[in-house]
Amino acid sequence: MKHTRSDGPTELTFEQKRALYRDGYIILKNIVPKELTQRARRLVNITAGKILNGTMDPPKRRNRYVGSEDAITDLINKTALTDILTNTMGPFDPPTHGFAPILYPREPSREIGNHGLPDDEVPNHAFFPHIDGQWSGAIPKTANEVDDWHVPKTPHFGDRSANVLGVNGTPLFQNPDCTLSLGSFTCFAVVVLSDQSKFGCGNFAVLRGAHHHTAEFFRQQRDQGGVIGPEGHGWARLKRVGGDYSQR
């Protein structure tokens, strides 16, 4: 199936660029043709069915997402988003992978998540604000699982080398000297495939203006010397949050 880029604007207006700088994101409507979003939704639904009936290969089922198929990458490569992105940030290689997480609603529980708190104690539908580009994986649930809160060498964090990958494929450190624990990227291009017209719907959220605060924080880390990112100044890799929930 061949598609051509949709008609429409190929560059942000001056006001849109100002809004992008101010808020850190901008919403563009009717940029991706419905034909392509329906094609992507169909792929996601088919994949979800395979997960539920157990017919998907174990490695793919464990990841629970689709991304390398044309139905996903065409949302950028075959639409006006390519021109808009190019005119905004400069030339880039066509994406070969996307990320379409298949996540299901669930009732809040006492399970401890990445926040370090029970799921039912986290507000806003257990929204997990985070900075992308960092290692992600299983976290300690009790103090007994951590041998050193300042320089952890527990199984959760491997051997502190740049070769240790998390469940998201991101290394614990980006360089052999272990001075950079955050990867980098220029932008997220998000194409909404599910209903997000009400608060708490959908699988994507942003915090307006947060990029200004994080930029200032990284400048402070840089000026202090040492690691940029987790384990750098003001950002301990492990931090006790709340109480010990292991007995609840």
Short mmCIF file of C-alpha atoms in Angstrom, two decimals:
data_model
loop_
_atom_site.label_atom_id
_atom_site.label_comp_id
_atom_site.label_asym_id
_atom_site.label_seq_id
_atom_site.Cartn_x
_atom_site.Cartn_y
_atom_site.Cartn_z
CA MET A 1 0.00 0.00 0.00
CA LYS A 2 1.42 3.36 -0.99
CA HIS A 3 0.56 6.63 0.63
CA THR A 4 1.47 10.21 -0.11
CA ARG A 5 1.93 12.96 2.40
CA SER A 6 -1.27 14.77 3.23
CA ASP A 7 -1.96 18.27 2.03
CA GLY A 8 -1.69 21.00 4.62
CA PRO A 9 0.88 23.13 6.43
CA THR A 10 4.49 22.00 6.28
CA GLU A 11 5.88 24.44 8.82
CA LEU A 12 4.86 25.82 12.21
CA THR A 13 3.69 29.39 12.40
CA PHE A 14 5.61 31.90 14.51
CA GLU A 15 2.95 31.73 17.22
CA GLN A 16 3.08 27.93 17.23
CA LYS A 17 6.85 28.06 17.66
CA ARG A 18 6.46 30.45 20.58
CA ALA A 19 3.94 28.09 22.16
CA LEU A 20 6.29 25.15 21.62
CA TYR A 21 9.08 26.98 23.41
CA ARG A 22 6.79 28.14 26.22
CA ASP A 23 4.94 24.89 26.90
CA GLY A 24 7.34 22.24 25.61
CA TYR A 25 4.72 20.72 23.33
CA ILE A 26 2.22 21.70 20.67
CA ILE A 27 -0.94 19.99 19.43
CA LEU A 28 -1.43 19.77 15.66
CA LYS A 29 -4.83 18.58 14.48
CA ASN A 30 -5.77 16.82 11.24
CA ILE A 31 -2.15 16.37 10.15
CA VAL A 32 -2.24 12.57 9.83
CA PRO A 33 -4.89 11.17 7.44
CA LYS A 34 -7.54 8.97 9.08
CA GLU A 35 -6.65 6.21 6.64
CA LEU A 36 -3.25 5.91 8.29
CA THR A 37 -4.47 6.18 11.89
CA GLN A 38 -7.11 3.51 11.21
CA ARG A 39 -4.43 1.26 9.72
CA ALA A 40 -2.26 1.72 12.81
CA ARG A 41 -5.20 1.13 15.17
CA ARG A 42 -6.00 -2.11 13.36
CA LEU A 43 -2.43 -3.33 13.86
CA VAL A 44 -2.56 -2.44 17.56
CA ASN A 45 -5.90 -4.24 17.99
CA ILE A 46 -4.63 -7.34 16.18
CA THR A 47 -1.53 -7.37 18.37
CA ALA A 48 -3.63 -6.96 21.52
CA GLY A 49 -5.70 -9.96 20.45
CA LYS A 50 -2.57 -12.06 20.00
CA ILE A 51 -1.41 -11.08 23.47
CA LEU A 52 -4.73 -12.04 25.03
CA ASN A 53 -5.06 -15.40 23.29
CA GLY A 54 -1.40 -16.30 23.74
CA THR A 55 -0.51 -16.68 20.05
CA MET A 56 2.23 -14.03 20.01
CA ASP A 57 5.86 -15.13 20.28
CA PRO A 58 7.08 -14.89 23.92
CA PRO A 59 9.72 -12.16 23.30
CA LYS A 60 7.22 -9.95 21.50
CA ARG A 61 4.53 -10.69 24.06
CA ARG A 62 6.87 -9.71 26.86
CA ASN A 63 7.48 -6.31 25.26
CA ARG A 64 3.74 -5.79 24.66
CA TYR A 65 4.14 -3.20 21.96
CA VAL A 66 4.45 -2.81 18.21
CA GLY A 67 6.74 -0.36 16.49
CA SER A 68 8.79 -1.49 13.49
CA GLU A 69 5.83 -2.14 11.19
CA ASP A 70 5.09 0.28 8.35
CA ALA A 71 1.66 0.95 9.82
CA ILE A 72 3.42 2.71 12.70
CA THR A 73 6.38 4.38 10.99
CA ASP A 74 4.19 5.64 8.13
CA LEU A 75 2.44 7.90 10.64
CA ILE A 76 5.56 10.05 10.35
CA ASN A 77 7.25 9.00 7.12
CA LYS A 78 4.17 9.24 4.90
CA THR A 79 2.57 12.37 6.34
CA ALA A 80 3.15 16.11 6.60
CA LEU A 81 4.77 15.51 9.99
CA THR A 82 8.04 14.78 8.18
CA ASP A 83 8.07 18.23 6.58
CA ILE A 84 6.97 19.95 9.78
CA LEU A 85 9.69 18.24 11.81
CA THR A 86 12.34 18.93 9.17
CA ASN A 87 11.45 22.61 8.98
CA THR A 88 11.40 22.88 12.77
CA MET A 89 14.54 21.01 13.85
CA GLY A 90 16.45 20.22 10.65
CA PRO A 91 17.01 17.05 8.60
CA PHE A 92 16.72 13.63 10.26
CA ASP A 93 16.73 9.99 9.22
CA PRO A 94 13.27 8.51 8.61
CA PRO A 95 12.15 6.68 11.77
CA THR A 96 12.48 2.90 11.54
CA HIS A 97 10.71 2.22 14.83
CA GLY A 98 7.89 3.73 16.80
CA PHE A 99 6.44 2.87 20.18
CA ALA A 100 2.83 1.80 20.50
CA PRO A 101 2.38 0.46 24.04
CA ILE A 102 -0.54 -1.86 24.58
CA LEU A 103 -1.63 -1.06 28.10
CA TYR A 104 -4.92 -2.02 29.72
CA PRO A 105 -6.80 -0.16 32.47
CA ARG A 106 -6.60 -1.80 35.87
CA GLU A 107 -7.89 -1.20 39.35
CA PRO A 108 -5.45 0.54 41.73
CA SER A 109 -3.57 -1.92 43.93
CA ARG A 110 -1.01 -2.06 46.74
CA GLU A 111 1.64 -3.09 44.22
CA ILE A 112 4.72 -0.86 44.43
CA GLY A 113 5.56 0.73 41.10
CA ASN A 114 8.34 2.91 39.74
CA HIS A 115 7.26 5.73 42.05
CA GLY A 116 8.41 3.72 45.06
CA LEU A 117 4.86 3.94 46.41
CA PRO A 118 1.83 1.66 46.26
CA ASP A 119 -0.12 2.18 43.07
CA ASP A 120 -3.29 3.25 44.89
CA GLU A 121 -1.47 6.12 46.64
CA VAL A 122 -0.35 7.83 43.43
CA PRO A 123 -2.71 10.61 42.23
CA ASN A 124 -3.89 11.36 38.70
CA HIS A 125 -4.60 7.75 37.73
CA ALA A 126 -1.11 6.68 38.87
CA PHE A 127 0.46 9.02 36.32
CA PHE A 128 4.22 8.44 36.34
CA PRO A 129 6.07 11.65 35.41
CA HIS A 130 9.64 10.97 34.36
CA ILE A 131 12.49 12.18 32.17
CA ASP A 132 13.06 9.97 29.15
CA GLY A 133 16.45 8.64 28.13
CA GLN A 134 17.31 6.96 31.41
CA TRP A 135 17.69 3.33 32.41
CA SER A 136 14.48 1.61 33.48
CA GLY A 137 14.05 -1.72 35.19
CA ALA A 138 13.00 -3.54 38.33
CA ILE A 139 13.48 -1.44 41.45
CA PRO A 140 14.19 -2.55 45.03
CA LYS A 141 11.10 -2.89 47.19
CA THR A 142 12.86 -3.15 50.56
CA ALA A 143 16.01 -1.69 52.06
CA ASN A 144 17.40 -5.21 52.41
CA GLU A 145 17.68 -5.43 48.62
CA VAL A 146 20.15 -2.53 48.47
CA ASP A 147 23.80 -2.91 49.47
CA ASP A 148 24.70 0.78 49.19
CA TRP A 149 22.21 3.63 48.78
CA HIS A 150 24.86 5.95 47.36
CA VAL A 151 26.70 3.60 45.00
CA PRO A 152 24.29 0.71 44.39
CA LYS A 153 25.72 -2.53 43.06
CA THR A 154 22.62 -4.63 43.56
CA PRO A 155 21.25 -6.99 40.88
CA HIS A 156 18.71 -4.29 40.02
CA PHE A 157 21.45 -2.08 38.61
CA GLY A 158 24.02 -4.53 37.24
CA ASP A 159 27.70 -3.64 37.52
CA ARG A 160 27.44 0.10 36.76
CA SER A 161 28.99 -0.34 33.32
CA ALA A 162 27.76 1.28 30.12
CA ASN A 163 26.94 -2.21 28.83
CA VAL A 164 24.13 -2.88 31.30
CA LEU A 165 20.76 -2.44 29.57
CA GLY A 166 17.43 -1.92 31.25
CA VAL A 167 14.13 -3.42 30.21
CA ASN A 168 13.68 -0.43 27.90
CA GLY A 169 16.97 -1.12 26.07
CA THR A 170 18.67 1.92 27.62
CA PRO A 171 22.08 1.51 29.29
CA LEU A 172 22.67 2.38 32.92
CA PHE A 173 25.30 4.84 31.68
CA GLN A 174 25.79 6.24 28.19
CA ASN A 175 29.61 6.23 28.25
CA PRO A 176 32.36 3.91 29.54
CA ASP A 177 33.46 6.51 32.10
CA CYS A 178 29.97 6.39 33.65
CA THR A 179 29.58 10.16 33.77
CA LEU A 180 26.39 10.44 31.67
CA SER A 181 23.32 8.50 32.75
CA LEU A 182 20.81 10.11 30.36
CA GLY A 183 20.41 9.58 26.64
CA SER A 184 19.28 12.41 24.42
CA PHE A 185 16.71 13.03 21.72
CA THR A 186 15.36 16.06 19.94
CA CYS A 187 11.61 15.58 20.22
CA PHE A 188 8.70 13.22 20.63
CA ALA A 189 6.23 13.01 17.75
CA VAL A 190 3.04 11.56 19.19
CA VAL A 191 0.13 10.43 17.04
CA VAL A 192 -2.95 9.79 19.15
CA LEU A 193 -4.70 6.52 18.30
CA SER A 194 -7.05 6.30 21.29
CA ASP A 195 -9.62 8.57 22.87
CA GLN A 196 -7.92 11.20 25.03
CA SER A 197 -10.79 13.65 25.20
CA LYS A 198 -11.27 13.08 28.95
CA PHE A 199 -8.79 13.37 31.79
CA GLY A 200 -7.18 10.02 32.53
CA CYS A 201 -7.70 8.53 29.06
CA GLY A 202 -4.93 7.49 26.71
CA ASN A 203 -1.35 6.36 27.25
CA PHE A 204 0.54 9.64 26.97
CA ALA A 205 0.85 12.72 29.14
CA VAL A 206 3.12 15.75 29.41
CA LEU A 207 3.77 18.46 32.00
CA ARG A 208 3.48 21.96 30.58
CA GLY A 209 6.71 23.92 30.95
CA ALA A 210 8.63 21.12 32.65
CA HIS A 211 11.42 21.33 30.06
CA HIS A 212 12.51 24.70 31.43
CA HIS A 213 12.87 23.28 34.95
CA THR A 214 14.78 20.20 33.80
CA ALA A 215 17.12 22.31 31.67
CA GLU A 216 17.97 24.47 34.68
CA PHE A 217 18.53 21.37 36.82
CA PHE A 218 20.94 19.88 34.28
CA ARG A 219 22.83 23.17 34.14
CA GLN A 220 23.24 22.96 37.91
CA GLN A 221 24.53 19.39 37.62
CA ARG A 222 26.98 20.45 34.93
CA ASP A 223 28.29 23.31 37.03
CA GLN A 224 28.77 21.00 40.02
CA GLY A 225 30.78 18.51 37.98
CA GLY A 226 30.36 14.76 38.06
CA VAL A 227 27.54 12.72 36.59
CA ILE A 228 24.82 14.30 34.45
CA GLY A 229 21.50 12.61 35.21
CA PRO A 230 20.75 10.00 37.88
CA GLU A 231 23.61 9.65 40.40
CA GLY A 232 24.66 13.23 39.65
CA HIS A 233 24.32 16.23 41.95
CA GLY A 234 20.85 16.35 43.52
CA TRP A 235 19.65 13.11 41.91
CA ALA A 236 20.42 9.98 43.87
CA ARG A 237 19.86 6.80 41.89
CA LEU A 238 18.09 5.35 44.91
CA LYS A 239 16.11 7.37 47.40
CA ARG A 240 13.89 6.16 50.19
CA VAL A 241 10.34 7.31 49.47
CA GLY A 242 7.67 6.86 52.13
CA GLY A 243 7.82 3.83 54.37
CA ASP A 244 8.73 0.19 53.99
CA TYR A 245 5.71 -1.30 52.24
CA SER A 246 7.03 -4.85 52.17
CA GLN A 247 4.88 -5.88 55.13
CA ARG A 248 1.60 -4.43 53.84
#
